[in-house]
XYZ file of N, CA and C in Angstrom:
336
model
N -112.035 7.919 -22.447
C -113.171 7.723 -21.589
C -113.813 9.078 -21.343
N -114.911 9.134 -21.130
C -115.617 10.210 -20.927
C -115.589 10.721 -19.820
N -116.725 11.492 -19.301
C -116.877 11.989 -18.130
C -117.445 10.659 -16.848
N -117.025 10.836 -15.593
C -117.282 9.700 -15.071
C -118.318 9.706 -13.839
N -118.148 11.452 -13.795
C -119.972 11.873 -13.042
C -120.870 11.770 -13.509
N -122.260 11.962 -14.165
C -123.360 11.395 -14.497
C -123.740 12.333 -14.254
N -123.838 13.745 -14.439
C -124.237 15.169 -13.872
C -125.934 15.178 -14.471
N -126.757 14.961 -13.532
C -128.051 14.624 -14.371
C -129.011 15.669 -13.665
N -128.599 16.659 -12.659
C -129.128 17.690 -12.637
C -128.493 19.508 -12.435
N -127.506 19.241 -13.732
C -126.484 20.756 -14.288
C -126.066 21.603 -13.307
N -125.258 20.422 -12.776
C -124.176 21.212 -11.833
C -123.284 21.877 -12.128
N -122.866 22.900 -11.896
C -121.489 23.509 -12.586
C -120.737 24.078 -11.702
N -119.294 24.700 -12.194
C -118.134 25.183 -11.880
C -117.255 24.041 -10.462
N -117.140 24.550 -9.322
C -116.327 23.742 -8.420
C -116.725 22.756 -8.074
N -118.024 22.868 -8.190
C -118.784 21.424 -7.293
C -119.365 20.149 -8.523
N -119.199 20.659 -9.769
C -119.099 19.673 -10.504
C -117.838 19.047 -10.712
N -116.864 19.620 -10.838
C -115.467 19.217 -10.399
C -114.552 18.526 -9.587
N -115.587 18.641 -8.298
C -115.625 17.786 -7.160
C -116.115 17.072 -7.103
N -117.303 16.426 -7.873
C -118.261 15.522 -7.856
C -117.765 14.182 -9.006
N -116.875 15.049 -10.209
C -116.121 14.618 -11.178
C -114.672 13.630 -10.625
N -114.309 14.731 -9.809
C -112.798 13.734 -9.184
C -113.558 12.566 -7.883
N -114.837 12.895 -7.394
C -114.847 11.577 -6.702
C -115.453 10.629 -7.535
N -115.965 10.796 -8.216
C -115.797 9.389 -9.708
C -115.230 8.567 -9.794
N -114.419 9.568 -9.986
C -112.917 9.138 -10.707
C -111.922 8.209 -9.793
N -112.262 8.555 -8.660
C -111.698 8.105 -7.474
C -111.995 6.736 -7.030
N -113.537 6.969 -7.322
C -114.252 5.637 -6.798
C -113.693 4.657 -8.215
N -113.660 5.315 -9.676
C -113.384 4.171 -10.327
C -112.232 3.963 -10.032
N -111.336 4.367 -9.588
C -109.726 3.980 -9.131
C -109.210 2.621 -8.344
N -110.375 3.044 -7.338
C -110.222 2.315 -6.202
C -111.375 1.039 -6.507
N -111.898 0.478 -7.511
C -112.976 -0.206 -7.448
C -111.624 -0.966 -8.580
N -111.252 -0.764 -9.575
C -110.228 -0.884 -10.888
C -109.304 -1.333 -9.830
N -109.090 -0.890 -9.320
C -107.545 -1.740 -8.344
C -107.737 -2.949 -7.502
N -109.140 -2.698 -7.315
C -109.445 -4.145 -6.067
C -109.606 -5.220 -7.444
N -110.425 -4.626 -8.180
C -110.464 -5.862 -9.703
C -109.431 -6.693 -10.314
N -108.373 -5.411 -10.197
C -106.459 -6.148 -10.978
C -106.234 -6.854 -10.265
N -106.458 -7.022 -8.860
C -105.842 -7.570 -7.522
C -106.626 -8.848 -7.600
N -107.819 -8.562 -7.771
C -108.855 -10.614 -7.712
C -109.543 -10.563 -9.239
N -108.514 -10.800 -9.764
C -108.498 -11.316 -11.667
C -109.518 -12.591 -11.655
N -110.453 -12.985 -12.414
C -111.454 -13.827 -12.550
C -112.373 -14.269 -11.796
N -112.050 -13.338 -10.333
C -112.842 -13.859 -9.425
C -114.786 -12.641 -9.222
N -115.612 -13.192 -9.367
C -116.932 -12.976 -9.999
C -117.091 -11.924 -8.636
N -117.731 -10.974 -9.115
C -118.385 -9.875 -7.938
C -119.402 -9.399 -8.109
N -120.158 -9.332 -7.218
C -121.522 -8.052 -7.575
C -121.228 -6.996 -7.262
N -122.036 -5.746 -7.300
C -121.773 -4.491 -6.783
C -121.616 -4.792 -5.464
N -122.140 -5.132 -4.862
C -122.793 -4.940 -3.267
C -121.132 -5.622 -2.569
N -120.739 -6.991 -3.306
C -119.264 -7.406 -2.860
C -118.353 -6.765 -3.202
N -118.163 -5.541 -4.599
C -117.270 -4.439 -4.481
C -117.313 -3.975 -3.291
N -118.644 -2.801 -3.325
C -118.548 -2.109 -2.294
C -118.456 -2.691 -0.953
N -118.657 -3.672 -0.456
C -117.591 -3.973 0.757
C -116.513 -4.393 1.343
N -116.038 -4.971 -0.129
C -114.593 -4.846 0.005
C -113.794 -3.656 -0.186
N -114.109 -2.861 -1.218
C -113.378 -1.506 -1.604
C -113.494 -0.390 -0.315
N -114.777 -0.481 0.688
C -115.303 -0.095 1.863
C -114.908 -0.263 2.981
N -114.370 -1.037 3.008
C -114.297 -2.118 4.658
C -113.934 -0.953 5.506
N -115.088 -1.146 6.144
C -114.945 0.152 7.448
C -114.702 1.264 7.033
N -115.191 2.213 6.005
C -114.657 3.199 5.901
C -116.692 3.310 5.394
N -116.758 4.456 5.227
C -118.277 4.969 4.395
C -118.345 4.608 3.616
N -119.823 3.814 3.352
C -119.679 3.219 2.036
C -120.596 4.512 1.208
N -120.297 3.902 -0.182
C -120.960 5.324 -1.305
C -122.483 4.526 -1.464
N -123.534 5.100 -2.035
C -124.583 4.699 -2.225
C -124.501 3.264 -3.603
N -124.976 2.279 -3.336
C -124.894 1.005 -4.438
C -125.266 1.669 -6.080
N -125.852 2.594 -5.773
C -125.692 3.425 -7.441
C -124.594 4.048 -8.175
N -123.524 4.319 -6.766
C -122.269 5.027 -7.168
C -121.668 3.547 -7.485
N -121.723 2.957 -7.190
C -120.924 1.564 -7.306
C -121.075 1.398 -8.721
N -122.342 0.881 -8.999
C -123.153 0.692 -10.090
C -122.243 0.973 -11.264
N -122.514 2.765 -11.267
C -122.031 3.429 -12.113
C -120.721 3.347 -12.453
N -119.922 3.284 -11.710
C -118.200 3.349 -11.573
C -118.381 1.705 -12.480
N -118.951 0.826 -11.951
C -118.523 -0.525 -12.707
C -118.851 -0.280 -14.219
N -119.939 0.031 -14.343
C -120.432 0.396 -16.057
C -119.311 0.895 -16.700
N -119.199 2.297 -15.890
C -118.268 3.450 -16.603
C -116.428 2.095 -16.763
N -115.939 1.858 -15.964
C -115.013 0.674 -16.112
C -114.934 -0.352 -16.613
N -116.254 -0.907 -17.239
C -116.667 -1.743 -18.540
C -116.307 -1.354 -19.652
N -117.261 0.108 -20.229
C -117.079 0.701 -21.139
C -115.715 1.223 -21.423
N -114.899 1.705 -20.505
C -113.378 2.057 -21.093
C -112.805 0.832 -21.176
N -112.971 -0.522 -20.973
C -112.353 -1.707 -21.784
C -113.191 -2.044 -22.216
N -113.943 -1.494 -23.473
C -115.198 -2.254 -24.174
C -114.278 -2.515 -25.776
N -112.925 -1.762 -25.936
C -112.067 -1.842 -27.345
C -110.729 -3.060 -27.118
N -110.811 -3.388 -25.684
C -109.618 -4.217 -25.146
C -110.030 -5.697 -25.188
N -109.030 -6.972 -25.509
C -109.625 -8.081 -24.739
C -109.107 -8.219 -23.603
N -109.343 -7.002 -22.268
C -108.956 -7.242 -20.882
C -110.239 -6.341 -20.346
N -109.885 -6.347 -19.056
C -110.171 -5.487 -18.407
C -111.853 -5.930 -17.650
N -112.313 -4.804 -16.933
C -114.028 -5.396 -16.423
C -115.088 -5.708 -17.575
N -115.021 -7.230 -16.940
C -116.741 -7.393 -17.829
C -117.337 -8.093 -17.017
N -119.189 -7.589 -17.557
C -119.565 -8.028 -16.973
C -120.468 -9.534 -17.284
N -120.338 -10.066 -16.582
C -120.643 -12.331 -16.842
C -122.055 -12.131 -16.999
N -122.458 -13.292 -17.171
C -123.761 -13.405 -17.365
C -124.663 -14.773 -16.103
N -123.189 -14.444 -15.090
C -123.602 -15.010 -14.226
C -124.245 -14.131 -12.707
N -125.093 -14.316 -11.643
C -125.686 -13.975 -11.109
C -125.333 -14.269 -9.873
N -125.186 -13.683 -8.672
C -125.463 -14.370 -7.051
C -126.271 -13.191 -6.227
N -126.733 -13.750 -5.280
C -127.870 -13.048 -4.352
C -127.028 -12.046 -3.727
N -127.313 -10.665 -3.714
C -126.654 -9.350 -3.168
C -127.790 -9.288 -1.808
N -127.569 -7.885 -1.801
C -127.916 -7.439 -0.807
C -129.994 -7.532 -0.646
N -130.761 -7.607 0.204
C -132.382 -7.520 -0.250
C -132.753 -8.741 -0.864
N -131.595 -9.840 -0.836
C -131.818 -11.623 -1.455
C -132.499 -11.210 -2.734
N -132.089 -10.360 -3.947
C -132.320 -10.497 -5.163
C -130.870 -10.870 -5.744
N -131.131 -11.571 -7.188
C -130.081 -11.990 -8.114
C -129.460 -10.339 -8.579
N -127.930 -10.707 -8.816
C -127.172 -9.293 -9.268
C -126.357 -10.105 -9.988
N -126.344 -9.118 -11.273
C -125.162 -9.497 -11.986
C -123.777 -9.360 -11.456
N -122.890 -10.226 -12.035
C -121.719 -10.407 -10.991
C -120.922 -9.691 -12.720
N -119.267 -9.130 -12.060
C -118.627 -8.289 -12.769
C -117.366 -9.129 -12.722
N -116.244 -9.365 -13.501
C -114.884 -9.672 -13.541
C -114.157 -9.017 -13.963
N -112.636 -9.425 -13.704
C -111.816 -8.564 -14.189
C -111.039 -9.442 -15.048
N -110.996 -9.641 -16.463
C -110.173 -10.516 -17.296
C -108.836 -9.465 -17.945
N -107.998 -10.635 -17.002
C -106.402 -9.927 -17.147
C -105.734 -9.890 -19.244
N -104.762 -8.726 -19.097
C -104.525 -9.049 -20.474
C -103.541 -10.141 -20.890
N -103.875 -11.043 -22.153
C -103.238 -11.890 -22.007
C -101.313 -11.721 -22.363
N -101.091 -12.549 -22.139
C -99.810 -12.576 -21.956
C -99.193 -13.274 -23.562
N -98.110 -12.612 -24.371
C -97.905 -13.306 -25.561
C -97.441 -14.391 -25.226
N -97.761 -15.698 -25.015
C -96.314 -16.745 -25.719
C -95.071 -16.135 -26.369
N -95.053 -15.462 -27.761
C -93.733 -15.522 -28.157
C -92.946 -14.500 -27.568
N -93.413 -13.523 -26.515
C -92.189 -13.162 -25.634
C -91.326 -14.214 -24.763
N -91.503 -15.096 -24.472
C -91.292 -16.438 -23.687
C -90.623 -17.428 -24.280
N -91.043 -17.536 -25.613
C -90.277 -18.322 -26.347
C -88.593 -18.095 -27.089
């Protein structure tokens, strides 16, 4: 996976670094609430208030991004976040694409 800041105006040395690990952070913590509610459909706006609850939320672009960037590193897997092609009303009563988390499957012939 690549870089997971979006450095789009050439930040450098400590404070890109810092800007890099809260990324990383946010994809952590967005990736863990996902493993935890497997098939169940989200928009950004229902990440971020669940991953949030009472704490500061990050701007709906940081959200955004962290979900993309967590798509794309399972874009070679059949698991992990994707995103549906289904829709529900977020935040401002517009349609948002909703995101899942499809678990990896499990072999049968370990079981057998």
């Amino acid at each position: 996976m690549g870089f997971s800041y979006h450095d789009t105006v050439d930040t450098k040395g400590a404070t890109l670094d810092s800007y890099e690990e809260k990324a990383k952070t946010q994809e952590e913590i967005i990736l863990g609430f996902m493993r935890q509610n497997p098939g169940i459909l989200f928009t950004p706006f229902d990440i971020m208030e669940q991953c949030y609850l009472g704490c500061k939320q990050p701007p709906i672009t940081s959200i955004r991004r962290a979900i993309t960037n967590l798509e794309h590193s399972f874009s070679e897997t059949d698991h992990g976040v994707r995103k549906s092609t289904k829709k529900k009303k977020g935040d401002f009563g517009r349609n948002n694409f909703c995101w899942v988390y499809v678990p990896k499957a499990v072999q049968k012939d370990l079981f057998q």
